[in-house]
């Protein structure tokens, strides 16, 4: 069995699961779904810094990564937001993630960094769009017409 052909689909499944989980966090905080924000159990007030903005990043970047659209920039922004969450919210409480509650932030940060580096995989809108643009026939160059003198 040739396992090398499984890399693209496996990466895609990984991206889909990570994007879905991240998007669900955003949905819970922005709209109060699935039990609401982990801190209050309700939706985060619109515009509240940094909670609402973090939730918006989770929702939008999670959806983009899930779909595999603008995957690398969305994953990079998501990774950065989770690094911010870890170092600003969790790390001041204690050094180790197990003791400061920052395991999820650290895992999301490194997961999205991995997606940024490796790309979306074979089952992604980015891959489909790149394939279509490569297959599209290029328009012939306009031939300059001679202008009578």
Short mmCIF file of N, CA and C in Angstrom, two decimals:
data_model
loop_
_atom_site.label_atom_id
_atom_site.label_comp_id
_atom_site.label_asym_id
_atom_site.label_seq_id
_atom_site.Cartn_x
_atom_site.Cartn_y
_atom_site.Cartn_z
N UNK A 1 0.84 -1.19 0.00
CA UNK A 1 0.00 0.00 0.00
C UNK A 1 0.88 1.24 0.00
N UNK A 2 0.56 2.16 -0.85
CA UNK A 2 1.31 3.42 -0.97
C UNK A 2 0.66 4.46 -0.05
N UNK A 3 1.25 4.66 1.12
CA UNK A 3 0.66 5.60 2.09
C UNK A 3 0.97 7.05 1.76
N UNK A 4 1.91 7.32 0.87
CA UNK A 4 2.24 8.71 0.54
C UNK A 4 1.07 9.44 -0.11
N UNK A 5 0.17 8.70 -0.74
CA UNK A 5 -0.98 9.34 -1.38
C UNK A 5 -2.04 9.76 -0.36
N UNK A 6 -1.89 9.34 0.89
CA UNK A 6 -2.84 9.68 1.94
C UNK A 6 -2.53 11.03 2.60
N UNK A 7 -1.37 11.61 2.29
CA UNK A 7 -0.96 12.86 2.93
C UNK A 7 -1.92 14.01 2.70
N UNK A 8 -2.32 14.23 1.45
CA UNK A 8 -3.23 15.33 1.14
C UNK A 8 -4.59 15.19 1.80
N UNK A 9 -5.25 14.02 1.66
CA UNK A 9 -6.54 13.86 2.34
C UNK A 9 -6.43 13.91 3.86
N UNK A 10 -5.36 13.34 4.42
CA UNK A 10 -5.20 13.37 5.88
C UNK A 10 -5.02 14.79 6.39
N UNK A 11 -4.20 15.57 5.69
CA UNK A 11 -4.02 16.98 6.05
C UNK A 11 -5.34 17.73 5.93
N UNK A 12 -6.12 17.42 4.91
CA UNK A 12 -7.42 18.06 4.75
C UNK A 12 -8.35 17.73 5.91
N UNK A 13 -8.40 16.46 6.30
CA UNK A 13 -9.26 16.08 7.43
C UNK A 13 -8.81 16.77 8.72
N UNK A 14 -7.50 16.86 8.93
CA UNK A 14 -6.96 17.56 10.09
C UNK A 14 -7.40 19.03 10.07
N UNK A 15 -7.25 19.69 8.92
CA UNK A 15 -7.64 21.09 8.76
C UNK A 15 -9.12 21.27 9.02
N UNK A 16 -9.94 20.37 8.50
CA UNK A 16 -11.40 20.46 8.67
C UNK A 16 -11.79 20.36 10.14
N UNK A 17 -11.21 19.40 10.86
CA UNK A 17 -11.55 19.22 12.27
C UNK A 17 -11.10 20.42 13.10
N UNK A 18 -9.88 20.89 12.87
CA UNK A 18 -9.36 22.04 13.62
C UNK A 18 -10.21 23.28 13.32
N UNK A 19 -10.53 23.50 12.04
CA UNK A 19 -11.35 24.66 11.66
C UNK A 19 -12.74 24.60 12.27
N UNK A 20 -13.34 23.40 12.28
CA UNK A 20 -14.68 23.25 12.86
C UNK A 20 -14.66 23.53 14.36
N UNK A 21 -13.70 22.96 15.07
CA UNK A 21 -13.62 23.19 16.51
C UNK A 21 -13.41 24.66 16.84
N UNK A 22 -12.56 25.33 16.06
CA UNK A 22 -12.28 26.75 16.29
C UNK A 22 -13.52 27.59 15.99
N UNK A 23 -14.22 27.24 14.91
CA UNK A 23 -15.43 27.97 14.54
C UNK A 23 -16.51 27.81 15.60
N UNK A 24 -16.62 26.61 16.19
CA UNK A 24 -17.61 26.39 17.24
C UNK A 24 -17.33 27.26 18.47
N UNK A 25 -16.05 27.46 18.79
CA UNK A 25 -15.70 28.38 19.89
C UNK A 25 -16.18 29.79 19.55
N UNK A 26 -15.98 30.21 18.32
CA UNK A 26 -16.44 31.53 17.90
C UNK A 26 -17.95 31.66 17.96
N UNK A 27 -18.66 30.63 17.49
CA UNK A 27 -20.13 30.67 17.53
C UNK A 27 -20.65 30.76 18.96
N UNK A 28 -20.00 30.05 19.87
CA UNK A 28 -20.47 30.08 21.26
C UNK A 28 -20.26 31.46 21.88
N UNK A 29 -19.17 32.11 21.55
CA UNK A 29 -18.89 33.41 22.16
C UNK A 29 -19.59 34.56 21.46
N UNK A 30 -19.71 34.51 20.14
CA UNK A 30 -20.34 35.62 19.41
C UNK A 30 -21.86 35.58 19.55
N UNK A 31 -22.44 34.38 19.43
CA UNK A 31 -23.90 34.27 19.43
C UNK A 31 -24.48 33.61 20.69
N UNK A 32 -23.62 33.16 21.60
CA UNK A 32 -24.10 32.52 22.82
C UNK A 32 -24.61 31.10 22.60
N UNK A 33 -24.26 30.49 21.48
CA UNK A 33 -24.69 29.12 21.19
C UNK A 33 -23.86 28.11 21.98
N UNK A 34 -24.36 26.89 22.08
CA UNK A 34 -23.63 25.77 22.69
C UNK A 34 -23.17 26.10 24.12
N UNK A 35 -23.97 26.80 24.85
CA UNK A 35 -23.61 27.12 26.23
C UNK A 35 -22.93 28.46 26.40
N UNK A 36 -22.76 29.21 25.33
CA UNK A 36 -22.19 30.55 25.42
C UNK A 36 -20.70 30.58 25.68
N UNK A 37 -20.22 31.74 25.99
CA UNK A 37 -18.80 31.94 26.28
C UNK A 37 -18.39 31.10 27.49
N UNK A 38 -17.19 30.50 27.44
CA UNK A 38 -16.75 29.70 28.59
C UNK A 38 -16.69 30.51 29.89
N UNK A 39 -16.48 31.80 29.81
CA UNK A 39 -16.36 32.63 31.02
C UNK A 39 -17.71 32.95 31.65
N UNK A 40 -18.72 33.30 30.81
CA UNK A 40 -19.99 33.79 31.33
C UNK A 40 -21.18 32.89 31.01
N UNK A 41 -21.06 32.04 30.01
CA UNK A 41 -22.20 31.25 29.56
C UNK A 41 -23.14 32.01 28.65
N UNK A 42 -22.76 33.23 28.29
CA UNK A 42 -23.58 34.08 27.41
C UNK A 42 -22.72 34.53 26.24
N UNK A 43 -23.34 35.26 25.32
CA UNK A 43 -22.59 35.87 24.23
C UNK A 43 -21.73 37.00 24.79
N UNK A 44 -20.55 37.17 24.21
CA UNK A 44 -19.67 38.27 24.61
C UNK A 44 -20.26 39.56 24.05
N UNK A 45 -20.32 40.64 24.83
CA UNK A 45 -20.87 41.91 24.31
C UNK A 45 -20.12 42.37 23.06
N UNK A 46 -20.89 42.84 22.10
CA UNK A 46 -20.31 43.27 20.81
C UNK A 46 -19.27 44.35 21.04
N UNK A 47 -18.11 44.15 20.45
CA UNK A 47 -17.03 45.13 20.50
C UNK A 47 -16.16 45.07 21.74
N UNK A 48 -16.49 44.21 22.71
CA UNK A 48 -15.72 44.13 23.95
C UNK A 48 -14.31 43.64 23.65
N UNK A 49 -13.31 44.38 24.13
CA UNK A 49 -11.90 44.03 23.90
C UNK A 49 -11.41 43.18 25.06
N UNK A 50 -10.68 42.14 24.81
CA UNK A 50 -10.36 41.50 23.54
C UNK A 50 -11.30 40.34 23.21
N UNK A 51 -12.25 40.03 24.13
CA UNK A 51 -13.07 38.83 23.99
C UNK A 51 -13.89 38.74 22.72
N UNK A 52 -14.61 39.82 22.38
CA UNK A 52 -15.46 39.76 21.20
C UNK A 52 -14.62 39.68 19.94
N UNK A 53 -13.53 40.40 19.90
CA UNK A 53 -12.67 40.37 18.71
C UNK A 53 -12.00 39.01 18.55
N UNK A 54 -11.61 38.40 19.65
CA UNK A 54 -11.04 37.05 19.60
C UNK A 54 -12.09 36.06 19.10
N UNK A 55 -13.32 36.21 19.57
CA UNK A 55 -14.40 35.33 19.14
C UNK A 55 -14.70 35.52 17.66
N UNK A 56 -14.64 36.75 17.18
CA UNK A 56 -14.86 37.01 15.76
C UNK A 56 -13.76 36.36 14.92
N UNK A 57 -12.52 36.46 15.38
CA UNK A 57 -11.41 35.78 14.69
C UNK A 57 -11.64 34.27 14.69
N UNK A 58 -12.09 33.74 15.82
CA UNK A 58 -12.36 32.30 15.89
C UNK A 58 -13.44 31.90 14.90
N UNK A 59 -14.50 32.67 14.83
CA UNK A 59 -15.61 32.36 13.94
C UNK A 59 -15.20 32.44 12.47
N UNK A 60 -14.62 33.57 12.08
CA UNK A 60 -14.29 33.79 10.67
C UNK A 60 -13.13 32.92 10.22
N UNK A 61 -12.04 32.92 10.97
CA UNK A 61 -10.88 32.11 10.58
C UNK A 61 -11.20 30.63 10.66
N UNK A 62 -11.99 30.22 11.65
CA UNK A 62 -12.40 28.82 11.74
C UNK A 62 -13.19 28.39 10.52
N UNK A 63 -14.13 29.25 10.08
CA UNK A 63 -14.93 28.93 8.89
C UNK A 63 -14.06 28.88 7.63
N UNK A 64 -13.13 29.83 7.50
CA UNK A 64 -12.25 29.84 6.33
C UNK A 64 -11.34 28.61 6.30
N UNK A 65 -10.78 28.27 7.44
CA UNK A 65 -9.91 27.09 7.50
C UNK A 65 -10.72 25.83 7.26
N UNK A 66 -11.91 25.76 7.81
CA UNK A 66 -12.79 24.61 7.59
C UNK A 66 -13.06 24.41 6.10
N UNK A 67 -13.36 25.49 5.40
CA UNK A 67 -13.65 25.41 3.97
C UNK A 67 -12.39 25.28 3.12
N UNK A 68 -11.26 25.63 3.68
CA UNK A 68 -10.03 25.60 2.90
C UNK A 68 -9.94 26.78 1.95
N UNK A 69 -10.46 27.91 2.37
CA UNK A 69 -10.45 29.13 1.54
C UNK A 69 -9.60 30.18 2.24
N UNK A 70 -8.64 30.74 1.53
CA UNK A 70 -7.65 31.66 2.12
C UNK A 70 -7.04 31.00 3.36
N UNK A 71 -6.74 29.73 3.22
CA UNK A 71 -6.36 28.90 4.36
C UNK A 71 -5.13 29.40 5.08
N UNK A 72 -4.07 29.67 4.35
CA UNK A 72 -2.82 30.05 5.02
C UNK A 72 -2.94 31.38 5.76
N UNK A 73 -3.47 32.44 5.16
CA UNK A 73 -3.61 33.69 5.93
C UNK A 73 -4.56 33.54 7.12
N UNK A 74 -5.66 32.81 6.94
CA UNK A 74 -6.61 32.63 8.04
C UNK A 74 -5.97 31.83 9.17
N UNK A 75 -5.22 30.79 8.83
CA UNK A 75 -4.57 29.97 9.84
C UNK A 75 -3.48 30.75 10.56
N UNK A 76 -2.78 31.61 9.84
CA UNK A 76 -1.74 32.43 10.47
C UNK A 76 -2.36 33.42 11.47
N UNK A 77 -3.46 34.05 11.09
CA UNK A 77 -4.15 34.96 12.00
C UNK A 77 -4.69 34.21 13.22
N UNK A 78 -5.26 33.03 12.99
CA UNK A 78 -5.77 32.22 14.09
C UNK A 78 -4.63 31.80 15.03
N UNK A 79 -3.51 31.40 14.47
CA UNK A 79 -2.36 31.00 15.29
C UNK A 79 -1.87 32.18 16.13
N UNK A 80 -1.78 33.33 15.53
CA UNK A 80 -1.34 34.52 16.26
C UNK A 80 -2.30 34.90 17.37
N UNK A 81 -3.59 34.78 17.11
CA UNK A 81 -4.57 35.12 18.15
C UNK A 81 -4.48 34.15 19.32
N UNK A 82 -4.18 32.90 19.05
CA UNK A 82 -4.05 31.93 20.13
C UNK A 82 -2.73 32.11 20.89
N UNK A 83 -1.68 32.56 20.19
CA UNK A 83 -0.43 32.89 20.89
C UNK A 83 -0.67 34.07 21.83
N UNK A 84 -1.40 35.07 21.34
CA UNK A 84 -1.76 36.22 22.18
C UNK A 84 -2.56 35.76 23.39
N UNK A 85 -3.56 34.90 23.16
CA UNK A 85 -4.39 34.40 24.26
C UNK A 85 -3.53 33.68 25.29
N UNK A 86 -2.60 32.88 24.82
CA UNK A 86 -1.78 32.13 25.76
C UNK A 86 -0.89 33.06 26.59
N UNK A 87 -0.15 33.94 25.90
CA UNK A 87 0.83 34.75 26.61
C UNK A 87 0.22 35.89 27.42
N UNK A 88 -0.94 36.41 27.01
CA UNK A 88 -1.54 37.52 27.73
C UNK A 88 -2.53 37.05 28.79
N UNK A 89 -3.31 36.02 28.48
CA UNK A 89 -4.35 35.57 29.40
C UNK A 89 -3.87 34.46 30.33
N UNK A 90 -3.22 33.45 29.77
CA UNK A 90 -2.90 32.25 30.55
C UNK A 90 -1.52 32.27 31.21
N UNK A 91 -0.50 32.62 30.48
CA UNK A 91 0.88 32.50 30.98
C UNK A 91 1.16 33.33 32.22
N UNK A 92 0.56 34.53 32.39
CA UNK A 92 0.82 35.26 33.63
C UNK A 92 0.35 34.53 34.90
N UNK A 93 -0.60 33.61 34.76
CA UNK A 93 -1.10 32.88 35.93
C UNK A 93 -0.11 31.82 36.39
N UNK A 94 0.59 31.19 35.44
CA UNK A 94 1.55 30.15 35.75
C UNK A 94 2.31 29.84 34.48
N UNK A 95 3.49 29.28 34.59
CA UNK A 95 4.32 28.99 33.43
C UNK A 95 3.80 27.83 32.59
N UNK A 96 3.35 26.76 33.23
CA UNK A 96 2.96 25.56 32.52
C UNK A 96 1.51 25.60 32.06
N UNK A 97 1.23 25.21 30.81
CA UNK A 97 -0.15 25.22 30.32
C UNK A 97 -1.09 24.35 31.13
N UNK A 98 -0.59 23.27 31.67
CA UNK A 98 -1.43 22.39 32.46
C UNK A 98 -1.92 23.07 33.74
N UNK A 99 -1.16 23.99 34.23
CA UNK A 99 -1.51 24.69 35.47
C UNK A 99 -2.21 26.03 35.23
N UNK A 100 -2.05 26.62 34.04
CA UNK A 100 -2.66 27.93 33.80
C UNK A 100 -3.91 27.87 32.91
N UNK A 101 -4.33 26.67 32.51
CA UNK A 101 -5.53 26.53 31.68
C UNK A 101 -5.32 26.89 30.23
N UNK A 102 -4.08 26.97 29.79
CA UNK A 102 -3.81 27.40 28.43
C UNK A 102 -3.54 26.29 27.44
N UNK A 103 -3.86 25.03 27.79
CA UNK A 103 -3.59 23.92 26.86
C UNK A 103 -4.28 24.12 25.52
N UNK A 104 -5.56 24.51 25.55
CA UNK A 104 -6.31 24.66 24.31
C UNK A 104 -5.73 25.78 23.45
N UNK A 105 -5.34 26.88 24.06
CA UNK A 105 -4.73 27.98 23.31
C UNK A 105 -3.42 27.52 22.66
N UNK A 106 -2.61 26.79 23.42
CA UNK A 106 -1.33 26.31 22.88
C UNK A 106 -1.56 25.31 21.75
N UNK A 107 -2.49 24.40 21.94
CA UNK A 107 -2.77 23.40 20.89
C UNK A 107 -3.30 24.06 19.62
N UNK A 108 -4.25 24.98 19.77
CA UNK A 108 -4.76 25.69 18.59
C UNK A 108 -3.66 26.49 17.91
N UNK A 109 -2.83 27.16 18.70
CA UNK A 109 -1.74 27.96 18.14
C UNK A 109 -0.83 27.11 17.26
N UNK A 110 -0.37 25.99 17.80
CA UNK A 110 0.55 25.13 17.04
C UNK A 110 -0.16 24.41 15.90
N UNK A 111 -1.43 24.06 16.07
CA UNK A 111 -2.19 23.41 15.00
C UNK A 111 -2.35 24.34 13.80
N UNK A 112 -2.70 25.59 14.08
CA UNK A 112 -2.86 26.54 12.98
C UNK A 112 -1.53 26.91 12.34
N UNK A 113 -0.47 26.94 13.13
CA UNK A 113 0.85 27.19 12.55
C UNK A 113 1.23 26.05 11.60
N UNK A 114 0.92 24.82 11.97
CA UNK A 114 1.17 23.67 11.10
C UNK A 114 0.39 23.79 9.80
N UNK A 115 -0.88 24.18 9.88
CA UNK A 115 -1.70 24.36 8.67
C UNK A 115 -1.14 25.48 7.82
N UNK A 116 -0.67 26.56 8.45
CA UNK A 116 -0.06 27.67 7.70
C UNK A 116 1.13 27.18 6.89
N UNK A 117 1.96 26.36 7.50
CA UNK A 117 3.18 25.89 6.83
C UNK A 117 2.87 24.83 5.78
N UNK A 118 2.03 23.85 6.10
CA UNK A 118 1.79 22.73 5.20
C UNK A 118 0.72 22.99 4.15
N UNK A 119 -0.13 23.98 4.37
CA UNK A 119 -1.18 24.28 3.41
C UNK A 119 -2.47 23.53 3.72
N UNK A 120 -3.47 23.68 2.85
CA UNK A 120 -4.80 23.17 3.14
C UNK A 120 -5.03 21.70 2.86
N UNK A 121 -4.14 21.05 2.13
CA UNK A 121 -4.38 19.66 1.73
C UNK A 121 -5.11 19.61 0.40
N UNK A 122 -5.42 18.40 -0.03
CA UNK A 122 -6.00 18.22 -1.36
C UNK A 122 -7.49 18.51 -1.42
N UNK A 123 -8.20 18.39 -0.32
CA UNK A 123 -9.64 18.66 -0.30
C UNK A 123 -9.90 20.04 0.26
N UNK A 124 -9.66 21.07 -0.54
CA UNK A 124 -9.84 22.45 -0.08
C UNK A 124 -10.26 23.33 -1.26
N UNK A 125 -11.00 24.37 -0.95
CA UNK A 125 -11.38 25.32 -2.02
C UNK A 125 -10.16 25.98 -2.62
N UNK A 126 -9.15 26.27 -1.80
CA UNK A 126 -7.91 26.85 -2.34
C UNK A 126 -7.30 25.94 -3.40
N UNK A 127 -7.26 24.65 -3.14
CA UNK A 127 -6.69 23.68 -4.08
C UNK A 127 -7.53 23.60 -5.34
N UNK A 128 -8.85 23.59 -5.18
CA UNK A 128 -9.75 23.55 -6.33
C UNK A 128 -9.58 24.80 -7.19
N UNK A 129 -9.53 25.97 -6.57
CA UNK A 129 -9.37 27.21 -7.33
C UNK A 129 -8.02 27.27 -8.03
N UNK A 130 -6.96 26.80 -7.38
CA UNK A 130 -5.64 26.78 -8.00
C UNK A 130 -5.62 25.84 -9.19
N UNK A 131 -6.28 24.70 -9.07
CA UNK A 131 -6.34 23.73 -10.16
C UNK A 131 -7.12 24.30 -11.34
N UNK A 132 -8.23 24.97 -11.05
CA UNK A 132 -9.04 25.57 -12.13
C UNK A 132 -8.28 26.68 -12.85
N UNK A 133 -7.57 27.51 -12.09
CA UNK A 133 -6.84 28.61 -12.75
C UNK A 133 -5.68 28.07 -13.57
N UNK A 134 -5.09 26.94 -13.16
CA UNK A 134 -4.00 26.34 -13.93
C UNK A 134 -4.52 25.70 -15.22
N UNK A 135 -5.77 25.19 -15.18
CA UNK A 135 -6.35 24.54 -16.34
C UNK A 135 -7.00 25.52 -17.30
N UNK A 136 -7.32 26.71 -16.84
CA UNK A 136 -8.01 27.69 -17.68
C UNK A 136 -7.09 28.11 -18.82
N UNK A 137 -7.64 28.10 -20.04
CA UNK A 137 -6.81 28.54 -21.17
C UNK A 137 -6.52 30.03 -21.06
N UNK A 138 -5.29 30.36 -21.30
CA UNK A 138 -4.94 31.78 -21.23
C UNK A 138 -5.38 32.46 -22.52
N UNK A 139 -5.82 33.68 -22.38
CA UNK A 139 -6.28 34.45 -23.53
C UNK A 139 -5.09 34.77 -24.43
N UNK A 140 -5.28 34.65 -25.73
CA UNK A 140 -4.16 34.96 -26.64
C UNK A 140 -3.79 36.44 -26.52
N UNK A 141 -2.54 36.69 -26.63
CA UNK A 141 -2.06 38.08 -26.57
C UNK A 141 -2.61 38.85 -27.76
N UNK A 142 -3.00 40.07 -27.50
CA UNK A 142 -3.53 40.91 -28.58
C UNK A 142 -2.43 41.21 -29.57
N UNK A 143 -2.75 41.01 -30.82
CA UNK A 143 -1.77 41.29 -31.87
C UNK A 143 -1.95 42.75 -32.26
N UNK A 144 -0.87 43.53 -32.16
CA UNK A 144 -1.01 44.95 -32.52
C UNK A 144 -1.31 45.09 -34.00
N UNK A 145 -2.30 45.90 -34.30
CA UNK A 145 -2.63 46.14 -35.70
C UNK A 145 -1.78 47.28 -36.22
N UNK A 146 -1.47 47.17 -37.47
CA UNK A 146 -0.65 48.25 -38.05
C UNK A 146 -1.56 49.43 -38.35
N UNK A 147 -1.07 50.59 -38.03
CA UNK A 147 -1.83 51.81 -38.25
C UNK A 147 -1.37 52.41 -39.57
N UNK A 148 -2.32 52.62 -40.49
CA UNK A 148 -1.91 53.23 -41.77
C UNK A 148 -1.37 54.64 -41.55
N UNK A 149 -0.38 54.95 -42.30
CA UNK A 149 0.26 56.26 -42.16
C UNK A 149 -0.42 57.33 -42.93
#
